[in-house]
Amino acid sequence: MMRILIVEDETGISGFLKQGLEEESFIVDISDNGKEGLEMALTSKYDLLLLDWMLPGLSGIEICRQFRKDDKETPVIFLTAKDTVDETIFGLQSGANDYIKKPFHFEELLERIKVQLRPKSGDHTIFTLGPIELNTVTHQAFKDGKEVSLTLKEFALLEYLIRNKERVCTRTKIIEKVWDINFSYNTGVIDVYINALRRKLNLDQDENYIQTVRGVGYIAKEL
């Protein structure tokens, strides 16, 4: 599941965007000031940043410039009332990928976000684990060539395990990365989802592609 950071000091706008993007299955974090927003952008992993231009503490332009010193790839979209040609060029030169003028329609912003998040040439979109195949673009899972119906959370869990194939995924990391919970939590819920995955994928004892590491977590392994 992709994660977006919104740095916007108008709570009405940020709340509206958070609700709309979460309904589209994004994970959304919000900051209402520039200094905090920059710190969040630099210390957490996001798939895309939405930055207001005028912010208390630090402008969106300055956030983008400083962020680009550390991260050259993550897309940045400006949300702003500024719309002259010179201002547009100035924003793009600071490192932004796109620019949308307030007020805007959510549907237009969503399409711009999707364009920025499309896999680039050479990026992996198909992940495999033995006879299991995941397509992260179409959000489909297959076992032995037959499609398997998974919930969003089941798909996200399987994707995380396969992306980290041959590495032990601790319960804490799974909860943080798949459930986006960063504090003490009953990780027993993971067992429920693992059992559901094994059942839906029809994994028997001879197909132990998702293995339990007792007291630690799980590992996806090729047999």
Tab-separated table of C-alpha atoms in Angstrom, residues 45 64-76 94-97 120:
chain	number	residue	atom	x	y	z
A	45	LYS	CA	9.621	6.482	3.562
A	64	CYS	CA	11.307	20.438	-1.805
A	65	ARG	CA	14.831	21.801	-2.236
A	66	GLN	CA	16.103	20.245	0.980
A	67	PHE	CA	14.262	16.985	0.336
A	68	ARG	CA	15.842	16.693	-3.118
A	69	LYS	CA	19.317	16.821	-1.576
A	70	ASP	CA	18.470	13.508	0.110
A	71	ASP	CA	15.944	11.955	-2.295
A	72	LYS	CA	16.033	12.459	-6.056
A	73	GLU	CA	13.285	10.017	-6.999
A	74	THR	CA	10.156	10.362	-4.810
A	75	PRO	CA	7.521	12.419	-6.696
A	76	VAL	CA	6.549	15.834	-5.323
A	94	SER	CA	13.004	23.484	-7.079
A	95	GLY	CA	12.546	19.780	-7.796
A	96	ALA	CA	8.775	19.300	-8.013
A	97	ASN	CA	7.321	16.838	-10.518
A	120	LYS	CA	8.973	3.536	-14.417
